[in-house]
Tab-separated table of C-alpha atoms in Angstrom:
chain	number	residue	atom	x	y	z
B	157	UNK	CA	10.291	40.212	26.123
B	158	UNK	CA	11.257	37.477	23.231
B	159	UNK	CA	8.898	34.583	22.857
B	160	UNK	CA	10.902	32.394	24.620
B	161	UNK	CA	11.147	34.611	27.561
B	162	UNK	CA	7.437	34.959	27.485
B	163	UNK	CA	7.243	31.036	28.110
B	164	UNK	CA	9.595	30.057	30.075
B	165	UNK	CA	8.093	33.243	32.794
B	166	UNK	CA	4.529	31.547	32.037
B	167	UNK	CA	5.919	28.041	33.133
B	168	UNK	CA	6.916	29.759	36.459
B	169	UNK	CA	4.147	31.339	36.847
B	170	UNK	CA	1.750	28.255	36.591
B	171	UNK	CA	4.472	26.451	39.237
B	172	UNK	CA	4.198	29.423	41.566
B	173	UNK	CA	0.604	29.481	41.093
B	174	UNK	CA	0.191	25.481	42.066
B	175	UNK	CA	2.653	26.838	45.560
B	176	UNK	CA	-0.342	28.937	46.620
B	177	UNK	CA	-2.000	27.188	50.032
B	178	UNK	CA	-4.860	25.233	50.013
B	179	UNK	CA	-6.136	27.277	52.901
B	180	UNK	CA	-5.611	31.001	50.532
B	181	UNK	CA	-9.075	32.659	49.127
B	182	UNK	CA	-7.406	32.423	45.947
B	183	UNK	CA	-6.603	28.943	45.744
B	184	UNK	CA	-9.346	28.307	43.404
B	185	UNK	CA	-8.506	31.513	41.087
B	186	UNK	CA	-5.198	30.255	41.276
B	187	UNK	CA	-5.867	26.824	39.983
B	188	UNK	CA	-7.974	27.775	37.414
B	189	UNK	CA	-5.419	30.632	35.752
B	190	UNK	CA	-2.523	27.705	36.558
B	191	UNK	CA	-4.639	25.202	34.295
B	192	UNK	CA	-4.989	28.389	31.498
B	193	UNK	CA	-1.624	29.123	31.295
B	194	UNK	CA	-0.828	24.852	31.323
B	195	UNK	CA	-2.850	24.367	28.497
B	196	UNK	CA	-1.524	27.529	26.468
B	197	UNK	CA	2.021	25.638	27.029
B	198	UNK	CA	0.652	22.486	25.618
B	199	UNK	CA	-0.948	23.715	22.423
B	200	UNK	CA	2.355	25.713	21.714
B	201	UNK	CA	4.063	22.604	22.814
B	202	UNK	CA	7.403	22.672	20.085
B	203	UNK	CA	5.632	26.055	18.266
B	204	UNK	CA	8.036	29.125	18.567
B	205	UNK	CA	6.062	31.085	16.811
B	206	UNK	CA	2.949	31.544	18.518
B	207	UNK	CA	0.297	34.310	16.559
B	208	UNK	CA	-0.551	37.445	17.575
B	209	UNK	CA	-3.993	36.150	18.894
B	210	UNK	CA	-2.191	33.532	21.235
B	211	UNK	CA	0.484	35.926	22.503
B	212	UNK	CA	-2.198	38.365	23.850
B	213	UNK	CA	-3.945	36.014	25.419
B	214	UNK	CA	-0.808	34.498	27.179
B	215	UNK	CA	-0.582	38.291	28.134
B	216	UNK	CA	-3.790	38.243	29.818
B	217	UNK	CA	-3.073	35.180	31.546
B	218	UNK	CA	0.628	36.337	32.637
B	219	UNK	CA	-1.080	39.069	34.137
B	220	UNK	CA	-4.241	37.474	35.875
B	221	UNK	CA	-1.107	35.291	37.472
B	222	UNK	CA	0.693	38.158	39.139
B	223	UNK	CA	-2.622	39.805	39.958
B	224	UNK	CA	-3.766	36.581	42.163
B	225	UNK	CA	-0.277	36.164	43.515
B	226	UNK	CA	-0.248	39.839	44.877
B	227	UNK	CA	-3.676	39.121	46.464
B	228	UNK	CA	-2.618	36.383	47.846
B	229	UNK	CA	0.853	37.919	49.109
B	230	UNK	CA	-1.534	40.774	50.397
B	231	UNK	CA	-3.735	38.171	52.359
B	232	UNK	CA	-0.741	36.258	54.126
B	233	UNK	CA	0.175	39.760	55.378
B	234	UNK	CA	-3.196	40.808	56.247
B	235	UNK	CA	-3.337	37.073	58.916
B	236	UNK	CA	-0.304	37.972	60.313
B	237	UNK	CA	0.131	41.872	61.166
B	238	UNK	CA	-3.742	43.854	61.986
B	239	UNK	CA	-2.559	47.638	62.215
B	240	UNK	CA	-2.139	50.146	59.949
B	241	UNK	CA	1.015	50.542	57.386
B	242	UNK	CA	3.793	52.487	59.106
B	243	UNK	CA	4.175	54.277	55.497
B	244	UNK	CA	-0.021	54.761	55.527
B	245	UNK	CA	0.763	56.513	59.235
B	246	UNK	CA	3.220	59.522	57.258
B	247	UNK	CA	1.349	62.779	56.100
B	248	UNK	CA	0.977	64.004	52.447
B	249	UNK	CA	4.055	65.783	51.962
B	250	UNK	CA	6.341	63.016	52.537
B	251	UNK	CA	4.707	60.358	50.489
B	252	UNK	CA	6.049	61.298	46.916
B	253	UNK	CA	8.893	58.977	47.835
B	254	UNK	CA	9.264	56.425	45.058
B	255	UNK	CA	9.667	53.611	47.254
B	256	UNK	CA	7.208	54.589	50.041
B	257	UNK	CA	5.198	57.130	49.028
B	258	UNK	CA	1.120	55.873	48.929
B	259	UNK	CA	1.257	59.228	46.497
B	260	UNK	CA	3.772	58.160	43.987
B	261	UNK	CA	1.289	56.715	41.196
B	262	UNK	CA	4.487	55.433	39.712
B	263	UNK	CA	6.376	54.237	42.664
B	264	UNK	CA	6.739	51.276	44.411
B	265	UNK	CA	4.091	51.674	47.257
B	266	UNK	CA	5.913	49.377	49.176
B	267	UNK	CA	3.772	48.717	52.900
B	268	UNK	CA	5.768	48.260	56.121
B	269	UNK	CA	3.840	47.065	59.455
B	270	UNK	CA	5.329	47.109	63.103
B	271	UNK	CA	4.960	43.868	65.079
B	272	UNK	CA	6.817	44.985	68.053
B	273	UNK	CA	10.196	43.971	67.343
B	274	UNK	CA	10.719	44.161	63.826
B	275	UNK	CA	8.808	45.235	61.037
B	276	UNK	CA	7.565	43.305	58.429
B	277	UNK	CA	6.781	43.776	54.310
B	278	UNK	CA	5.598	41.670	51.795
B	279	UNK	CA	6.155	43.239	48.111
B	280	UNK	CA	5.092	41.763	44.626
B	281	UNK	CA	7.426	42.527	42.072
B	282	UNK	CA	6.434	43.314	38.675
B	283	UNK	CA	7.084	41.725	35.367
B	284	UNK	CA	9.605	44.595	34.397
B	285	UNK	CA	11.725	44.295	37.928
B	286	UNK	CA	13.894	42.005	36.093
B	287	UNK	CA	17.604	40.692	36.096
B	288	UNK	CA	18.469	37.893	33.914
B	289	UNK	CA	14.981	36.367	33.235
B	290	UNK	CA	13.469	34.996	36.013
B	291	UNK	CA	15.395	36.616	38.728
B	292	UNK	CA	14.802	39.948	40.777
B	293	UNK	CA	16.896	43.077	39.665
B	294	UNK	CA	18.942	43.799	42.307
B	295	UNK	CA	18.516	47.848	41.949
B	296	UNK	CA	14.803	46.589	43.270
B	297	UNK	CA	16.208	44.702	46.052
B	298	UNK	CA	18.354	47.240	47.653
B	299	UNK	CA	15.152	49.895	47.428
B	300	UNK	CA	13.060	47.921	49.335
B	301	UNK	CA	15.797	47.050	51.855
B	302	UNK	CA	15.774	50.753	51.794
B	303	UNK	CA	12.754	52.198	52.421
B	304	UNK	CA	11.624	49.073	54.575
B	305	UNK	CA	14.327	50.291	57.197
B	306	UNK	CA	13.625	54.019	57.206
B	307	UNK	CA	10.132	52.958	57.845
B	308	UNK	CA	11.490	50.369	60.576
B	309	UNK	CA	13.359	53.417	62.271
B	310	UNK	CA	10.791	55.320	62.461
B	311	UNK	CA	8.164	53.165	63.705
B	312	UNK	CA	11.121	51.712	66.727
B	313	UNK	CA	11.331	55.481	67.737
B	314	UNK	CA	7.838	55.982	68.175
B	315	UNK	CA	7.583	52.554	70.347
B	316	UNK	CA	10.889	53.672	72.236
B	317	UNK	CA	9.106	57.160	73.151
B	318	UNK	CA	5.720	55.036	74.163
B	319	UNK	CA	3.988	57.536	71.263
B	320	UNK	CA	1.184	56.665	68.959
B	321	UNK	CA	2.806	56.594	65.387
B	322	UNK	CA	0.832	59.420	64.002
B	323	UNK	CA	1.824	61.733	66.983
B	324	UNK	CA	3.881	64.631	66.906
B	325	UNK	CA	6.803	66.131	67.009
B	326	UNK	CA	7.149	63.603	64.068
B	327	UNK	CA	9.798	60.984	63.629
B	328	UNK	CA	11.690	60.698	60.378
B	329	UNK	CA	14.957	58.985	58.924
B	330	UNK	CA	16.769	59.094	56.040
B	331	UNK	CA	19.541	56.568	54.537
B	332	UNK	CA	23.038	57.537	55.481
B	333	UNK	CA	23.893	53.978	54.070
B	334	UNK	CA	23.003	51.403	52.584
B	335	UNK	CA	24.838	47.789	52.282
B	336	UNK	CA	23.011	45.007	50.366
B	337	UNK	CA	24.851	41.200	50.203
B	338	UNK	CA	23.420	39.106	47.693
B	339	UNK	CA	23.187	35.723	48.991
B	340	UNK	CA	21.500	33.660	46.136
B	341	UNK	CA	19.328	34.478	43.463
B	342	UNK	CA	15.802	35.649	44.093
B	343	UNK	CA	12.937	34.731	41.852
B	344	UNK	CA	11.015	36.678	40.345
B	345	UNK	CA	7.040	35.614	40.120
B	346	UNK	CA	6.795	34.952	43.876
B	347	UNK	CA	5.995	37.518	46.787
B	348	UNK	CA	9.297	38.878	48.652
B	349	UNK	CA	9.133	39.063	52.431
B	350	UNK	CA	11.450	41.587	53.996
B	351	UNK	CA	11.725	41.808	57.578
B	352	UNK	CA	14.092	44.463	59.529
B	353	UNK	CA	14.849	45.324	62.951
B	354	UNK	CA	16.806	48.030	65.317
B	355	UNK	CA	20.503	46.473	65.984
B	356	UNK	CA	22.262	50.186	67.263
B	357	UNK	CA	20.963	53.633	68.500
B	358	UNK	CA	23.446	56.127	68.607
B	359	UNK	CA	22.162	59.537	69.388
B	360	UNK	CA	19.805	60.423	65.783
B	361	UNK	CA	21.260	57.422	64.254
B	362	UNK	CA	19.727	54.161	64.018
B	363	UNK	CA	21.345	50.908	62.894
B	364	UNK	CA	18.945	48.393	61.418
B	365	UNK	CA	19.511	44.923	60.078
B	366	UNK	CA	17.353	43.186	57.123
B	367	UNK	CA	16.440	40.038	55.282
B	368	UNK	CA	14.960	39.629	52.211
B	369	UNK	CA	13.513	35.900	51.499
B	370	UNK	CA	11.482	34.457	48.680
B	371	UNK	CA	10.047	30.720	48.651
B	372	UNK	CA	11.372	30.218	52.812
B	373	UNK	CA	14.724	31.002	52.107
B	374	UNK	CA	16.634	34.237	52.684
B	375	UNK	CA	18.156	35.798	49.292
B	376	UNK	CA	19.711	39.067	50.592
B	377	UNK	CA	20.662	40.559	53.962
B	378	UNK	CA	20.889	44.322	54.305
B	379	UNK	CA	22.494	46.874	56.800
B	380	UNK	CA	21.231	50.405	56.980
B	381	UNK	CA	22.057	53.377	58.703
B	382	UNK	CA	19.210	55.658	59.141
B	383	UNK	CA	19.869	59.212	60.578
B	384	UNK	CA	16.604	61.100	62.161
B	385	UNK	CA	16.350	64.189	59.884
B	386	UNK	CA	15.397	67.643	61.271
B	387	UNK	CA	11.650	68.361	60.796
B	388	UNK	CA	12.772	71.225	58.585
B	389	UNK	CA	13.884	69.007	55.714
B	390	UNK	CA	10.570	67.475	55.689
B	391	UNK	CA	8.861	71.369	55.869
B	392	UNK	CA	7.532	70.396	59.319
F	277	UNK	CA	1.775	65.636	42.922
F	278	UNK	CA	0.254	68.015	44.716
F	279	UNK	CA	-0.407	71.904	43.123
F	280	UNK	CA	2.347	73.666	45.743
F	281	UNK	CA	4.910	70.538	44.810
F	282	UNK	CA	4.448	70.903	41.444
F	283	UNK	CA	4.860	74.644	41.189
F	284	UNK	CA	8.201	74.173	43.201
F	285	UNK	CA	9.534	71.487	40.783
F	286	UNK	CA	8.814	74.605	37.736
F	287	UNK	CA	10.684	76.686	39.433
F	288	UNK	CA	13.852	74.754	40.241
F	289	UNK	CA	13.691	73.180	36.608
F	290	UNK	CA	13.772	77.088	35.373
F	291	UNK	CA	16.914	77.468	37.273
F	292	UNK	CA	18.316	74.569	35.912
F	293	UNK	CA	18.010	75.167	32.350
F	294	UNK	CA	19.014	78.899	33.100
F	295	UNK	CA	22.741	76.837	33.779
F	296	UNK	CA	22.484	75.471	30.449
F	297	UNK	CA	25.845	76.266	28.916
F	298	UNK	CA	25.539	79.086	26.516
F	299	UNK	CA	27.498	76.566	23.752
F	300	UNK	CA	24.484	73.802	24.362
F	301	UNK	CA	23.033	73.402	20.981
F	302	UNK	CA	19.923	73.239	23.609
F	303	UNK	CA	20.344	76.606	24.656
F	304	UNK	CA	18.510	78.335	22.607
F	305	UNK	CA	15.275	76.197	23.309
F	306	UNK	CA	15.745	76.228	27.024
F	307	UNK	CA	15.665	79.308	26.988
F	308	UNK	CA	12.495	79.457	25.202
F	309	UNK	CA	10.871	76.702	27.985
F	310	UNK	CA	12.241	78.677	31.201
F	311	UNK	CA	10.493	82.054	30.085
F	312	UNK	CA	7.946	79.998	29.223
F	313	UNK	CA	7.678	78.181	33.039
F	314	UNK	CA	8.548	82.255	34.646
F	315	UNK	CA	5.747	83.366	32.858
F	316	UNK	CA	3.239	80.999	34.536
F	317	UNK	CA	4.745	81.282	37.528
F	318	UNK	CA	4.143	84.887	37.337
F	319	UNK	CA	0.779	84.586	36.699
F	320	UNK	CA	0.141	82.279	38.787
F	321	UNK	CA	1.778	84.474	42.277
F	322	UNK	CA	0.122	84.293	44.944
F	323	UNK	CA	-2.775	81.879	43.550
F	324	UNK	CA	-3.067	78.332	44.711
F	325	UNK	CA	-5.443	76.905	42.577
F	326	UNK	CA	-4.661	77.425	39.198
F	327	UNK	CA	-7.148	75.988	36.867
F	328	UNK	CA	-6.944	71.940	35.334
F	329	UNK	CA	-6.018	74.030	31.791
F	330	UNK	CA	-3.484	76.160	33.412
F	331	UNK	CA	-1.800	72.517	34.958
F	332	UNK	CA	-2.079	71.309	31.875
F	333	UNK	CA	-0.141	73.789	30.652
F	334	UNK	CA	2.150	73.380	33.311
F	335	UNK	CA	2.551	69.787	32.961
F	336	UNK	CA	3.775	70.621	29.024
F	337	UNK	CA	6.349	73.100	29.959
F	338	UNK	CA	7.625	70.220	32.892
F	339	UNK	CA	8.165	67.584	30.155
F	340	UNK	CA	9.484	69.960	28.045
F	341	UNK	CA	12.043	70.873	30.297
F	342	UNK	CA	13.145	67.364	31.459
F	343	UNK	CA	13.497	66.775	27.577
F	344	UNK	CA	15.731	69.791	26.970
F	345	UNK	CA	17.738	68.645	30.322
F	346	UNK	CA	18.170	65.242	28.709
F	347	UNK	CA	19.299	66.005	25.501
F	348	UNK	CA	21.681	68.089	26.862
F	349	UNK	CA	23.153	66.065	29.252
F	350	UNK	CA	23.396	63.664	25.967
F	351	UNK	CA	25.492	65.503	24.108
F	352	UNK	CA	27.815	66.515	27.163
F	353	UNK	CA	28.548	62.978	27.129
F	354	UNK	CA	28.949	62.596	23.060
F	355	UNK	CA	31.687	65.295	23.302
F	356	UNK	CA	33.834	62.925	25.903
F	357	UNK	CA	33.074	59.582	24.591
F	358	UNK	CA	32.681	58.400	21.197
F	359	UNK	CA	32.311	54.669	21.524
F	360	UNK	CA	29.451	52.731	21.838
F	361	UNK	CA	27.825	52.278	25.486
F	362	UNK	CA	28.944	48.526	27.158
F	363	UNK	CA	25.470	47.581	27.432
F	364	UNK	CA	24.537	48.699	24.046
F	365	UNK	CA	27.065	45.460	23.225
F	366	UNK	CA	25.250	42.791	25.835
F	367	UNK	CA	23.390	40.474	23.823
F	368	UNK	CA	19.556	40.025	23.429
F	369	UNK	CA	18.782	37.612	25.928
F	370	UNK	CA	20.671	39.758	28.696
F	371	UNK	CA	19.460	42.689	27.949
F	372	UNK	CA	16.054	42.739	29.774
F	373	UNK	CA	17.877	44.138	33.407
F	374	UNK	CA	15.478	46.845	34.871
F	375	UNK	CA	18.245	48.697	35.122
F	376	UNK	CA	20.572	48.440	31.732
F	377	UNK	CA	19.007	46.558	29.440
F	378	UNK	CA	17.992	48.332	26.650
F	379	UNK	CA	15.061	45.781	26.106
F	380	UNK	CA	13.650	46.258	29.197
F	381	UNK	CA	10.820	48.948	28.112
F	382	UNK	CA	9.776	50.311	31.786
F	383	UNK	CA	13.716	50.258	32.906
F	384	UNK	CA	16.113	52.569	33.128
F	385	UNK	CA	17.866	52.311	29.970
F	386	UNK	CA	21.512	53.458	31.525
F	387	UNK	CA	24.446	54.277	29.101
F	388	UNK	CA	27.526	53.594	30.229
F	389	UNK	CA	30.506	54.321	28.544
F	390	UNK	CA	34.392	52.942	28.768
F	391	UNK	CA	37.091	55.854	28.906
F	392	UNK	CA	40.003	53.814	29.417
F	393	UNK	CA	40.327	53.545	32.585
F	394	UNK	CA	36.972	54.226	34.430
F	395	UNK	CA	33.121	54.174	33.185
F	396	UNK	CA	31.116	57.263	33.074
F	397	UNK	CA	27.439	57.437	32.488
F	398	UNK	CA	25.034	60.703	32.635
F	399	UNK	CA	21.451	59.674	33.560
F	400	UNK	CA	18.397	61.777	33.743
F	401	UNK	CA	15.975	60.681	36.696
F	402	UNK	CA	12.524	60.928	35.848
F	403	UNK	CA	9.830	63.023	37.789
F	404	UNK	CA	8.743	59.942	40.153
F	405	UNK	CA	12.293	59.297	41.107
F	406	UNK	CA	11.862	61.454	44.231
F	407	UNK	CA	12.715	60.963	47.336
F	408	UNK	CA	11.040	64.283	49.374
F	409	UNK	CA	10.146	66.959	47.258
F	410	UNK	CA	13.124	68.416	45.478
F	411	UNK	CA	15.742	65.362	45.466
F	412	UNK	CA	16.677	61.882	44.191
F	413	UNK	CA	15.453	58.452	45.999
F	414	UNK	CA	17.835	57.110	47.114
F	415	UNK	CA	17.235	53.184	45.898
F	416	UNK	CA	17.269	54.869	42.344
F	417	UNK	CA	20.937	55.817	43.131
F	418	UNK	CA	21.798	52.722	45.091
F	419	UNK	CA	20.079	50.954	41.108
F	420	UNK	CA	22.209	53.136	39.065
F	421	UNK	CA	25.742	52.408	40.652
F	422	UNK	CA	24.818	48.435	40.499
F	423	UNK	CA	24.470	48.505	37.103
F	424	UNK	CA	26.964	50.915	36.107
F	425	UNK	CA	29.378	49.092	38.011
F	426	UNK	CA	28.779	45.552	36.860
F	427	UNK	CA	29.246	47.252	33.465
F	428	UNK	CA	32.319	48.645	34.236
F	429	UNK	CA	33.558	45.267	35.566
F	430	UNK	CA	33.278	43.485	32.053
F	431	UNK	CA	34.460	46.961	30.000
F	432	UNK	CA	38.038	46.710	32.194
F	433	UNK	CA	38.041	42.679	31.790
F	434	UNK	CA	37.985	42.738	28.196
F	435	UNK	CA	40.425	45.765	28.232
F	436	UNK	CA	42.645	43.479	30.599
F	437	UNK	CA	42.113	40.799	27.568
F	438	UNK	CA	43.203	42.845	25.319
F	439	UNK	CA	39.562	42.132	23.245
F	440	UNK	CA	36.864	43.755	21.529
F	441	UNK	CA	33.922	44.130	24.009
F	442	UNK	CA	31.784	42.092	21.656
F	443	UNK	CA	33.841	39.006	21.564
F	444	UNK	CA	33.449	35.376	23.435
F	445	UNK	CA	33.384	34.193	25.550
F	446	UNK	CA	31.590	37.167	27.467
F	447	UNK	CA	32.515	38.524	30.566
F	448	UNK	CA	29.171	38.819	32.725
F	449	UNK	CA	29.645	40.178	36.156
F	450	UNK	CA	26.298	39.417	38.712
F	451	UNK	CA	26.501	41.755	41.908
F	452	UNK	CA	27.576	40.119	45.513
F	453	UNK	CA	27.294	43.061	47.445
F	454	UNK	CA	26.464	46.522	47.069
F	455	UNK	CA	27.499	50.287	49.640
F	456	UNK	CA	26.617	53.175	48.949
F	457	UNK	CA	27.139	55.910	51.221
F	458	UNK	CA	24.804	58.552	50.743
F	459	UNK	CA	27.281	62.287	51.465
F	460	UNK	CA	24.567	64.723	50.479
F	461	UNK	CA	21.203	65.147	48.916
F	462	UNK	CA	20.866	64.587	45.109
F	463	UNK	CA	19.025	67.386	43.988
F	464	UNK	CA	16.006	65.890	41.457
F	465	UNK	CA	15.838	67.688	37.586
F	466	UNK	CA	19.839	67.788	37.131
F	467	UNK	CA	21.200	65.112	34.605
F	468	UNK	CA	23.383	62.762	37.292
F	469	UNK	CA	26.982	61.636	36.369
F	470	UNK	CA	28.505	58.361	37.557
F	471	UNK	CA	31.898	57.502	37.320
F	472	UNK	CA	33.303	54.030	38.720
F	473	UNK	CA	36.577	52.197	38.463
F	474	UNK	CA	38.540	48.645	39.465
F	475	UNK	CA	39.950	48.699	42.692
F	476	UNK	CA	40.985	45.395	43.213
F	477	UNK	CA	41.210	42.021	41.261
F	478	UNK	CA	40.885	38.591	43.476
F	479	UNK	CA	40.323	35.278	40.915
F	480	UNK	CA	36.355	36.003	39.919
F	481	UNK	CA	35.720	39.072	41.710
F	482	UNK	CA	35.984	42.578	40.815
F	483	UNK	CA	36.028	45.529	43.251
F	484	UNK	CA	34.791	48.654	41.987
F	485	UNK	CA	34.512	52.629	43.363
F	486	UNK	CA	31.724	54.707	41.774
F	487	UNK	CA	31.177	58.177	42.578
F	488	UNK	CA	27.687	60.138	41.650
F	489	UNK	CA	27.599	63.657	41.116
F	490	UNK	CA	25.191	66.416	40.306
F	491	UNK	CA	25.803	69.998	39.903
F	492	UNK	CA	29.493	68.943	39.621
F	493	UNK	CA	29.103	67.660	43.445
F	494	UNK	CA	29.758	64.021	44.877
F	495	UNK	CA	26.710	63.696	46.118
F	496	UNK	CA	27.051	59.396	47.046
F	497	UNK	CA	29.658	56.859	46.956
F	498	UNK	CA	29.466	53.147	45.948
F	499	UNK	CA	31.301	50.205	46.692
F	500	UNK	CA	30.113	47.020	44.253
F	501	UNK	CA	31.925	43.449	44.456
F	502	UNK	CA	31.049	41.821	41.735
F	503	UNK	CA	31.707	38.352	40.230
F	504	UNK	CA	32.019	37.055	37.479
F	505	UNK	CA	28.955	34.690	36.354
F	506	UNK	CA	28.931	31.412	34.923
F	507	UNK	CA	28.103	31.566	31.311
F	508	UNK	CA	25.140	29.001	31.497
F	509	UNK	CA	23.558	31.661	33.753
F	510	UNK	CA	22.949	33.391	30.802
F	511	UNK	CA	22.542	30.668	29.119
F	512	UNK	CA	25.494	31.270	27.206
């Protein structure tokens, strides 16, 4: 990232940092690593050639930022939804999937929970999950819409058939398509919050419609057609 | 990954460099890695807990392979195309998407190049792109026809200009909505080859197919509107 990327991310960081509630945990971690970053901004206040020393430690602080605001993200989930993950509720051999899988050390990891009529996710982006700077790559976007609905299909069936979501014979979808509109521009530095629900069952397939909002406001609505895939494909 | 997933992905990345053209200045080497991989599978028949040097091992010979697979699926695309990729001709400050720009260390780094009259790109998914064992995730797909599609928009604008693609002012294209239609499973360890073209031309919006193949297979088909952005969103 150039210097002036570098800055003008740390600038929204510190503004999504002074966003966090009052009433968060982290509200005090957050206003402390908002006044950090603040003060870095000051000293380099016309400088655009900040030292090695002084980029590093804007690296730390960039970093402490998106640490607290995943925490934070994590916590306004944790008030709302109480049961278990839908993705947490798969066995081993189908979590490799880089946008689900708890397995895939590389992947997304992304966390979908059931509350009864839709299902709900809130996912952190990283630094790197960039489009122009300081919006959300698209690419990212449509995953999550992705595996958020697959997820959402899955846990709908196991409601519909009045079955605990860990029973068996197991219920699993994959995408037969995928349609992503991009509404505005989503920013990047703030938690997203996807929600999806059932709008169509036809026989194995499942329609399901999403939203994907950042700050209050929706970004990007999805459409997804899952089809239930024979236990076979998932060597079940 | 677990032991039994790993010693599946050896042995369909030993069939895949065993399809290695015989004319691949790679096929010598690959070769050389897929006796390499048959031999440890050999010796490893019928055991299922091969020892942390053994993996080891077996985690060489894996890179090793995806390496061979990518520099051959390289120079398949050097023999068609001789021109520089579009994105390789996107300035600096654009050039951080997580999906083309070549800035963007943790992206994907796609090539795309112009042949006249549609974009083609060959891209190599890495291990962790994996949907269930074996194939492609499918938001990595859904990523790689965004990108090579908004490329393709600005390659056929300035070809519709009649100007170099490095000349002002730019034509940047920002994605309104994305389709794909997922046809079959993308099998994962194959080098993956996009092609899209213009469909339709309304004022500031371009219309673009893109096909993906592997194995010489259509395995998904995209549908991108684009639109042409604003210069000052890229602060141009």
């Amino acid at each position: 990232m150039t210097v002036p990327a570098q800055i003008d991310l740390a600038r929204q960081l510190a503004s999504r940092l002074e966003r966090l509630s009052v009433d968060s945990v982290w509200a005090h971690r957050a206003s402390g690593v908002r006044g950090a970053l603040l003060r870095w901004l000051d000293n380099q206040a016309g400088n655009t050639t900040p030292t090695d020393d002084e980029l590093e430690q804007l690296e730390r602080l960039v970093s402490r930022a998106f640490e607290i605001l995943t925490r934070a993200a994590r916590e306004i989930r944790e008030t709302k939804m109480s049961e278990q993950a839908i993705q947490d509720y798969y066995p081993d051999n189908v979590s490799y999937c880089y946008g689900c899988g708890r397995l895939n050390e590389k992947g997304l990891q992304i966390k979908s929970y059931w509350a009864g009529d839709e299902a709900v996710c809130i996912y952190q982006p990283r630094p790197e999950h960039i489009a122009i700077p300081g919006y959300v790559y698209g690419g990212l976007i449509a995953s999550l819409i992705d595996c958020h609905c697959t997820g959402a299909a899955a846990a709908a069936s196991y409601q519909a058939a009045g079955r605990p979501m860990d029973s068996l014979p197991a219920f699993r979808y994959v995408t037969a398509s995928l349609k992503v509109d991009y509404l505005k521009p989503t920013p990047l530095g703030v938690p997203l919050e996807l929600r999806a629900r059932v709008v169509e069952i036809k026989g194995r397939k499942v329609v399901l419609q999403a939203t994907l909002a950042a700050e209050g406001e929706i970004r990007a609505r999805g459409e997804v057609v899952t089809v239930q895939a024979p236990p076979e494909m998932f060597g079940e």
